[in-house]
mmCIF file of C-alpha atoms in Angstrom:
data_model
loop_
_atom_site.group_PDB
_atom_site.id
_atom_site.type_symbol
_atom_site.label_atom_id
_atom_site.label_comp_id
_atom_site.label_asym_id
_atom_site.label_seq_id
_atom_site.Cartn_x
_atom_site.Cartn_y
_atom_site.Cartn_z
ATOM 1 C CA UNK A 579 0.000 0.000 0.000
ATOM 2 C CA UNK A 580 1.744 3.464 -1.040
ATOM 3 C CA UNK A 581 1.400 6.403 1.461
ATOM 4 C CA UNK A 582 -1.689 8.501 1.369
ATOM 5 C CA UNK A 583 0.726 11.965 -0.456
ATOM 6 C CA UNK A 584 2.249 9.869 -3.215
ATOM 7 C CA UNK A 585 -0.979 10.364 -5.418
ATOM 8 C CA UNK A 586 -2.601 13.538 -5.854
ATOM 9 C CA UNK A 587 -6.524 13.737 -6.159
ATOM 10 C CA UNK A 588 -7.995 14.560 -9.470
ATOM 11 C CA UNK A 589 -8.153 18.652 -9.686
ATOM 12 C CA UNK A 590 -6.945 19.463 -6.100
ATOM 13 C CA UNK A 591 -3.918 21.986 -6.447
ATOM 14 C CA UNK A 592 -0.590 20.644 -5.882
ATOM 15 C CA UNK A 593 -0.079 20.905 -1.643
ATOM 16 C CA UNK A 594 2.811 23.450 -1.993
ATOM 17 C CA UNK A 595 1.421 26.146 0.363
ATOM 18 C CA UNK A 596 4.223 28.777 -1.071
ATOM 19 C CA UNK A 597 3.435 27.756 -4.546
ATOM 20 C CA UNK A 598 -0.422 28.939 -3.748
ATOM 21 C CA UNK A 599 1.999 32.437 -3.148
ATOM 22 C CA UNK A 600 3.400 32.235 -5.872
ATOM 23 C CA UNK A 601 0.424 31.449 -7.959
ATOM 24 C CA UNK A 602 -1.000 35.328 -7.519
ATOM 25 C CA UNK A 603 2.663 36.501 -8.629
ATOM 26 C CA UNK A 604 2.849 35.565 -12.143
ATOM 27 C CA UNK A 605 5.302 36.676 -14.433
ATOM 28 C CA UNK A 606 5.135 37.288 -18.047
ATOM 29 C CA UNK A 607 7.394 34.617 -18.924
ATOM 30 C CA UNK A 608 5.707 32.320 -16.300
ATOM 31 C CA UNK A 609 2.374 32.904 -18.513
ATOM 32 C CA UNK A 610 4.621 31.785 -22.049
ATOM 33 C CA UNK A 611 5.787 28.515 -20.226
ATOM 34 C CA UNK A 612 1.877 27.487 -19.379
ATOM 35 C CA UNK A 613 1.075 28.706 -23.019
ATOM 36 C CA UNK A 614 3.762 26.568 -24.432
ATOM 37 C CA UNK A 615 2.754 23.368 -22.417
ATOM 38 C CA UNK A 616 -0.945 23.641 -23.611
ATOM 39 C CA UNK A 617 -0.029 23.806 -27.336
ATOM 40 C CA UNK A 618 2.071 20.890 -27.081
ATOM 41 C CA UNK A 619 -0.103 18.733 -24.998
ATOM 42 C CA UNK A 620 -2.473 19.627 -27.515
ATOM 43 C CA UNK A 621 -0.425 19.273 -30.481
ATOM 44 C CA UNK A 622 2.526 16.603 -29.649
ATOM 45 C CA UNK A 623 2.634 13.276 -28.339
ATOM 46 C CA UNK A 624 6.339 13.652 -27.254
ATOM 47 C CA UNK A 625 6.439 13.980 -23.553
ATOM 48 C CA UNK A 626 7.903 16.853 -21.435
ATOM 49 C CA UNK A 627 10.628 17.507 -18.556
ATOM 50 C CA UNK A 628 10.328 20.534 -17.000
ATOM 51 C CA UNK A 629 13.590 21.397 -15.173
ATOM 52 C CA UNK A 630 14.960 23.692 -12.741
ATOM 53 C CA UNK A 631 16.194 24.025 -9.798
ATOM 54 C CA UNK A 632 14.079 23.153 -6.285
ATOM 55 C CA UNK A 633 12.349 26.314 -4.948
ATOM 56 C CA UNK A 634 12.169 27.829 -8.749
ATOM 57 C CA UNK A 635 8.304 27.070 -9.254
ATOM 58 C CA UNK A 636 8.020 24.164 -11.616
ATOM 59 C CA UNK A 637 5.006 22.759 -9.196
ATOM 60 C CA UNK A 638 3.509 26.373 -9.376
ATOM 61 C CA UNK A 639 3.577 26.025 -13.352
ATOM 62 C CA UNK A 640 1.528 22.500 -13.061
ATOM 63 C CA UNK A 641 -0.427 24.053 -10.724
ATOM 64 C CA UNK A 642 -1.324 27.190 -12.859
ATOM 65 C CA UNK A 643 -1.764 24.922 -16.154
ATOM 66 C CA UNK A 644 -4.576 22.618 -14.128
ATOM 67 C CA UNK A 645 -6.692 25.563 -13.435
ATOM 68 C CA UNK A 646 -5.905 26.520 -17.184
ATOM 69 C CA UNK A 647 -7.084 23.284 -18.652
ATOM 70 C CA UNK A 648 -9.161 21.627 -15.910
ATOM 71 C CA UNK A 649 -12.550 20.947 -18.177
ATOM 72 C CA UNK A 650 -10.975 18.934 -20.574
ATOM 73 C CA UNK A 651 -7.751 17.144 -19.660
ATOM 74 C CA UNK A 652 -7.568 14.849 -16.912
ATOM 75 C CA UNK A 653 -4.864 15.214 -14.482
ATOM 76 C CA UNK A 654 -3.195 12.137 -12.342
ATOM 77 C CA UNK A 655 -0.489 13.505 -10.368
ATOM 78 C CA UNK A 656 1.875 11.478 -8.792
ATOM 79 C CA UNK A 657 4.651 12.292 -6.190
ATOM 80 C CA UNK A 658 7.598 9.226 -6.539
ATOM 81 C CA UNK A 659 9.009 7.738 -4.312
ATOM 82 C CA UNK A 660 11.779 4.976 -4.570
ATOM 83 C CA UNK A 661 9.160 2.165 -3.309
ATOM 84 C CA UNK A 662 6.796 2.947 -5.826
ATOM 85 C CA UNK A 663 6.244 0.262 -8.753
ATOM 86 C CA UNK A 664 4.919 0.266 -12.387
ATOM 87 C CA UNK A 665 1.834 -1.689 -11.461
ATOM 88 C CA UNK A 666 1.145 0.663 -8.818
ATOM 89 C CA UNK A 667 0.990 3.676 -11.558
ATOM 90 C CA UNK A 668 -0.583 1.654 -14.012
ATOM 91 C CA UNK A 669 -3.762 0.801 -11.195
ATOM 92 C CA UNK A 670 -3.873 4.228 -10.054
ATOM 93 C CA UNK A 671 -4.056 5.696 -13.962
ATOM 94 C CA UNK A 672 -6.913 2.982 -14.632
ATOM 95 C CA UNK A 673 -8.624 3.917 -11.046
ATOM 96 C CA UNK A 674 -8.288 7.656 -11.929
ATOM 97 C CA UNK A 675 -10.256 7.057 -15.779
ATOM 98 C CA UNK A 676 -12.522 5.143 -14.780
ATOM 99 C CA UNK A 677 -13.732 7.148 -11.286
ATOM 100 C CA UNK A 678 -14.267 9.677 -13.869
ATOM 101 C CA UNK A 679 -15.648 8.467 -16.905
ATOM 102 C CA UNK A 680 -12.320 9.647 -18.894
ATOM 103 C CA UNK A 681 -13.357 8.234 -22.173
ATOM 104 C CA UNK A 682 -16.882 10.400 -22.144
ATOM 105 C CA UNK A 683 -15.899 13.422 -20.804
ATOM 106 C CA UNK A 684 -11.975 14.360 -21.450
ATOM 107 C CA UNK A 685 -9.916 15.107 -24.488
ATOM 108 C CA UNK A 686 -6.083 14.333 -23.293
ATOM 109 C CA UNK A 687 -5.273 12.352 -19.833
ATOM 110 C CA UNK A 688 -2.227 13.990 -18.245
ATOM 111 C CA UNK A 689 0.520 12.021 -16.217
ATOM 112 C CA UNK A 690 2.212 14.603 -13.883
ATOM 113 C CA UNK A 691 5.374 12.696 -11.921
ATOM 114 C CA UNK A 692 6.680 15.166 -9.403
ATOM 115 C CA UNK A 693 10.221 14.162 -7.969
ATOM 116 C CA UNK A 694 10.540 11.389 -11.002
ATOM 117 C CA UNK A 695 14.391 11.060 -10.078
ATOM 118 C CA UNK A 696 12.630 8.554 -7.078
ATOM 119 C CA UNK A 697 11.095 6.196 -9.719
ATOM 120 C CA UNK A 698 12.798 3.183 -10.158
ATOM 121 C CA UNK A 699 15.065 2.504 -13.489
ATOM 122 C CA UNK A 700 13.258 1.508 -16.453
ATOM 123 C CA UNK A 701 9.545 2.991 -15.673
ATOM 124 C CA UNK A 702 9.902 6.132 -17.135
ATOM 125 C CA UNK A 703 10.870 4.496 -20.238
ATOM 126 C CA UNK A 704 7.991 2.273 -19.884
ATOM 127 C CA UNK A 705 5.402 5.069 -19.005
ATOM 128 C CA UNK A 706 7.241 7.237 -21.979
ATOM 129 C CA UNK A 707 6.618 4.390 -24.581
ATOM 130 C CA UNK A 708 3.039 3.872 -23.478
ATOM 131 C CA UNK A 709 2.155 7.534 -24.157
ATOM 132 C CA UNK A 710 3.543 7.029 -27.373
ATOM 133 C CA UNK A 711 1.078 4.315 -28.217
ATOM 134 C CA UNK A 712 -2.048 6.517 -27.400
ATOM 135 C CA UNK A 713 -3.438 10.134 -28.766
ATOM 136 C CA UNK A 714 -5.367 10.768 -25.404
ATOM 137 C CA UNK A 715 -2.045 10.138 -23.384
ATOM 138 C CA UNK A 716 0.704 12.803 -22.105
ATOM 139 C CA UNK A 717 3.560 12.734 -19.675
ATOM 140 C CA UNK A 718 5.163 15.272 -17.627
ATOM 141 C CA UNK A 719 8.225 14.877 -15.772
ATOM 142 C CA UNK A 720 9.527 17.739 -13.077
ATOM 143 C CA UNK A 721 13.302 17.716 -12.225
ATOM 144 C CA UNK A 722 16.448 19.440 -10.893
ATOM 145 C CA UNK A 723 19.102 19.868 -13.498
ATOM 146 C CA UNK A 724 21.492 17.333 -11.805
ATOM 147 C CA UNK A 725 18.406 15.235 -11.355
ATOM 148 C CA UNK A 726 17.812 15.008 -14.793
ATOM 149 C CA UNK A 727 21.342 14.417 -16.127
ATOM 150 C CA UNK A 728 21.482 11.146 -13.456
ATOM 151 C CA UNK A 729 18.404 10.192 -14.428
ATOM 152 C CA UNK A 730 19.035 9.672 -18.195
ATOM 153 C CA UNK A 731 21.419 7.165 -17.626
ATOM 154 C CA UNK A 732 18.614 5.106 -16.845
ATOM 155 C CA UNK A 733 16.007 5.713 -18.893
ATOM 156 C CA UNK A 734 17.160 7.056 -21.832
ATOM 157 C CA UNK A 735 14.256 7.477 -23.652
ATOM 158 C CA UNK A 736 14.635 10.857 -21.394
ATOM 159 C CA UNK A 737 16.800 12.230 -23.988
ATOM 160 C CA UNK A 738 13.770 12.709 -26.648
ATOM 161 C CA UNK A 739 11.863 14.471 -24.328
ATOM 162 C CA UNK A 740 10.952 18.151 -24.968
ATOM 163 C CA UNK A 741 12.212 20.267 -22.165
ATOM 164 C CA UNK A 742 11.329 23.341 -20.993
ATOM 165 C CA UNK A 743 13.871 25.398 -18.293
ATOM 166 C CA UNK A 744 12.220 27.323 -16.061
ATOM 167 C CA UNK A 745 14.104 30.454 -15.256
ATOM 168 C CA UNK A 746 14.942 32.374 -11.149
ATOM 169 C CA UNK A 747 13.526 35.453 -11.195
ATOM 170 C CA UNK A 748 15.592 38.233 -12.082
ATOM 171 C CA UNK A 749 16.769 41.104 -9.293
ATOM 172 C CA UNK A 750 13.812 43.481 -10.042
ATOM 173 C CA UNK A 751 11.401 40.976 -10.434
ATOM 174 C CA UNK A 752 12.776 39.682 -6.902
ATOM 175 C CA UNK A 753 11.857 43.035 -5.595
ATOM 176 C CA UNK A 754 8.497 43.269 -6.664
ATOM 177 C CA UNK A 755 7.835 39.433 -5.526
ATOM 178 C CA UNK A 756 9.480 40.759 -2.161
ATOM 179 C CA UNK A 757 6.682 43.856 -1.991
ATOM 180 C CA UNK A 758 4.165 41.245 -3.017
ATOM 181 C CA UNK A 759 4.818 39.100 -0.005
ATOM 182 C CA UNK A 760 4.378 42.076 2.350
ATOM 183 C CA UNK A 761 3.014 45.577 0.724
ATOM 184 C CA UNK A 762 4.873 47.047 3.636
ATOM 185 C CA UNK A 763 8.569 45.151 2.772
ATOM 186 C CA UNK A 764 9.836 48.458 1.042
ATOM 187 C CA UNK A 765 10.096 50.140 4.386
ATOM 188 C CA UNK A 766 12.765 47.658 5.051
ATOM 189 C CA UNK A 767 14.847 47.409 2.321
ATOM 190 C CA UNK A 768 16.233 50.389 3.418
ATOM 191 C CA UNK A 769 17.400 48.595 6.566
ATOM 192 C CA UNK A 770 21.354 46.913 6.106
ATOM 193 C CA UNK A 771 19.774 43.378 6.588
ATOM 194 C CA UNK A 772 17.326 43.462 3.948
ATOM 195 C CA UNK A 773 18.750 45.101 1.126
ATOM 196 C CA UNK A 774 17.516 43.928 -2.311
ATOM 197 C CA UNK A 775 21.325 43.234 -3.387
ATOM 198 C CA UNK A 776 21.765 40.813 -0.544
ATOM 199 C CA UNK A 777 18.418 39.100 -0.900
ATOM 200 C CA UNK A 778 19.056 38.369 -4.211
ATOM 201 C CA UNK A 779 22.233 36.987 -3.679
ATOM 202 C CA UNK A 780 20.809 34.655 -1.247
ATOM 203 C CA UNK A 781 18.276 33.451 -2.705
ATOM 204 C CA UNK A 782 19.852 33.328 -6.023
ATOM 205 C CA UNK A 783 15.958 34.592 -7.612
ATOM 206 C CA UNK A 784 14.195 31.351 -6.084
ATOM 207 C CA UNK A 785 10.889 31.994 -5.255
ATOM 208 C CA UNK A 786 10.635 29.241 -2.509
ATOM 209 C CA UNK A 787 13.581 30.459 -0.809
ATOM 210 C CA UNK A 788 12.851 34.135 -0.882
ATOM 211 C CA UNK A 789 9.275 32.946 0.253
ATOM 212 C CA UNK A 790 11.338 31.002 3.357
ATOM 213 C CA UNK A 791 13.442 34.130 3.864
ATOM 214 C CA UNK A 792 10.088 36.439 4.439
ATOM 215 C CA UNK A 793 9.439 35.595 8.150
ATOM 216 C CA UNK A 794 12.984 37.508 9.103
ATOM 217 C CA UNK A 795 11.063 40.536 8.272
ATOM 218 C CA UNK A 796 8.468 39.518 9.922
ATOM 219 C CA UNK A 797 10.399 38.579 13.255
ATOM 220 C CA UNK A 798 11.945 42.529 12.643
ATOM 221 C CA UNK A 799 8.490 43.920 12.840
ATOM 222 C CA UNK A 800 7.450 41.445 16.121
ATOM 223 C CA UNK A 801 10.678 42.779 17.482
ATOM 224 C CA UNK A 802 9.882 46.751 17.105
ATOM 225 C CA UNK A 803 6.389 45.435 18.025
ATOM 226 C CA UNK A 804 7.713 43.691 21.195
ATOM 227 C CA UNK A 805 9.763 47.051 22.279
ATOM 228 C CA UNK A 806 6.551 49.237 21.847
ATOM 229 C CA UNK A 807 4.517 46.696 24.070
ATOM 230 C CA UNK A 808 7.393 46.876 26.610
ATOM 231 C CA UNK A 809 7.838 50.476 27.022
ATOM 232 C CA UNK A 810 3.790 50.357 27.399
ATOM 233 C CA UNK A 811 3.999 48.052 30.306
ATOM 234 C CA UNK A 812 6.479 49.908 32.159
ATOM 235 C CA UNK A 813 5.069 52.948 31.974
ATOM 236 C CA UNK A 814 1.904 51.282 33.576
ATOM 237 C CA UNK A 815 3.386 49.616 36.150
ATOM 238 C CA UNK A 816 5.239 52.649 37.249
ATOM 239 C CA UNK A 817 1.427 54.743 37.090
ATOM 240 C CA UNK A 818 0.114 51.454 38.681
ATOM 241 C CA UNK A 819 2.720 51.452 41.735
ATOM 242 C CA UNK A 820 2.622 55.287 42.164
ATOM 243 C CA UNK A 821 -1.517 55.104 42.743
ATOM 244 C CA UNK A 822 -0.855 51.948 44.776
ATOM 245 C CA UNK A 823 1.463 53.468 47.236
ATOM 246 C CA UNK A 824 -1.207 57.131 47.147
ATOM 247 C CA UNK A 825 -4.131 54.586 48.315
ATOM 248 C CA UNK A 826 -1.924 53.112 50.899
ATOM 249 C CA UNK A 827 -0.090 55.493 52.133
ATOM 250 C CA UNK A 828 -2.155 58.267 54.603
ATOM 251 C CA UNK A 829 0.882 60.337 54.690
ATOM 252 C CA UNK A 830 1.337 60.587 51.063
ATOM 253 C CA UNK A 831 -2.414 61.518 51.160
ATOM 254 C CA UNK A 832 -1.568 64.009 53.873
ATOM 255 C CA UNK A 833 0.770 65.728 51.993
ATOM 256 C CA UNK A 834 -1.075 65.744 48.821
ATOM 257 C CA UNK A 835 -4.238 67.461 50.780
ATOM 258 C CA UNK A 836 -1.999 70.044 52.635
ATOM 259 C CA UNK A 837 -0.231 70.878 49.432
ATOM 260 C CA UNK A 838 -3.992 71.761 48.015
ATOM 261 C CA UNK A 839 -4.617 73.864 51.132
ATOM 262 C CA UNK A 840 -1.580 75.962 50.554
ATOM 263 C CA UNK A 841 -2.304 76.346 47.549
ATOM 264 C CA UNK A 842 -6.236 77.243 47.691
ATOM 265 C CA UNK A 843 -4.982 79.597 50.532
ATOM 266 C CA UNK A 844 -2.657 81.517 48.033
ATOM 267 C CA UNK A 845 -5.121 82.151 45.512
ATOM 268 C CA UNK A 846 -7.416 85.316 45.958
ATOM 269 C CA UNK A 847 -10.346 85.321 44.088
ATOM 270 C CA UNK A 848 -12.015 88.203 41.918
ATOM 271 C CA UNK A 849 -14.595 89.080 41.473
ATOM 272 C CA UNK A 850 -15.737 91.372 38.437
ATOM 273 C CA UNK A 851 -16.304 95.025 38.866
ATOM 274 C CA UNK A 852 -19.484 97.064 38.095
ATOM 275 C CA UNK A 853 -18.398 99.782 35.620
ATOM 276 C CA UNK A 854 -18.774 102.962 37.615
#
């Protein structure tokens, strides 16, 4: 029995919370990549790797191209893992058509293999050929670069694939995702820490790691929040002990009604002055 993650269900998003981020940020060139993949789902049977790096937004892509196409291709999306077996795929793609009545309702059935480096040698070559042998049949393959290049020693059927590089953002667009995030984020890039240049450099453009570098800002803002709250219970502590020590104390309340004495005493009153 595989674990309860390994399959996706039919036309849930992909459970990448950050991706779901990312999602409302597209980019132009983001909105090419899903236009590409829909004209050759639609016109190609050659199957597709989509590659780069982890954190980039490949699952954001698959994510954005479901809601795209979600009336009339059929998504099965898998995540691999090393235990998983051909018969296990081939049950779940049969269980996934027939649950909902593929043949009578769907124009292309799309295989979507997250983390395919995990699958065993020899099955994407299997799953590859199968595709081949059917117009209502596509495969898509996510991996790293380094994934990829391991992986085609393996199944080398990997090497006909079309592929399709998806690019880090660049330093502005970095910014603007930044000011996404947080509307607020500009006020700090002025601060040493968080100074676009750096950012970038860190993050190298990844949306999933700029995404995982966002709560430092937010832990700045607790932190000024934190002093503020602070300074606020001080200051009523010290009003707090002060009216304490005036209901306790019948000297201090002593002094405080002999002080008003004096001073009543000292004041003369007037009293206005019929005009002669």
């Amino acid at each position: 029995m595989e674990d309860n993650d390994t399959f996706e269900k039919f036309k849930l998003p992909l459970l990448f919370q950050k991706n779901q981020v990312f999602h409302s940020f597209i980019t132009q060139e983001i909105t090419k990549q899903v236009d590409l993949v829909i004209h050759l789902i639609d016109n190609s049977n050659a199957s597709l790797v989509i590659l780069g790096p982890e954190g980039v937004g490949k699952s954001t892509l698959i994510d954005i191209l479901q809601k795209r196409k979600k009336d009339c291709w059929l998504y099965c999306i898998i995540n691999a893992k090393p235990a998983l077996t051909l018969a296990t795929i081939k049950a779940h793609i049969d269980k996934i058509k027939s649950k909902n009545a593929f043949d009578k309702r769907y124009k292309q059935f799309v295989l979507i293999i997250d983390d395919a480096t995990y699958l065993q040698a020899g099955i994407i070559d299997t799953i590859i050929n199968l595709s081949l042998e059917s117009q209502q049949f596509r495969v898509i393959l996510l991996f790293t670069h380094e994934e990829y290049e391991l992986k085609t020693a393996t199944d080398t059927i990997l090497n006909a694939c079309y592929l399709l590089e998806i690019s880090p953002l660049t330093k502005t667009q970095c910014a603007d995702f930044l000011q996404f995030l947080d509307p607020s984020f500009s006020n700090y890039l002025e601060h040493d820490e968080f100074k676009i240049d750096e950012i970038y450099a860190e993050t190298q453009g990844l949306p999933g790691k700029i995404i995982a570098l966002l709560p430092s800002t937010q832990t700045l803002k607790q932190r000024n929040y934190g002093l503020l709250f602070l300074i606020i219970a001080v200051i009523s502590l010290v009003l707090l002990a002060l009216v304490t020590q005036f209901l306790t104390d019948p000297d201090m309340r002593n002094k405080i009604s002999n002080l008003n004495s004096t001073i009543n005493s000292t004041i003369t009153p007037t009293t206005d002055q019929p005009n002669s």
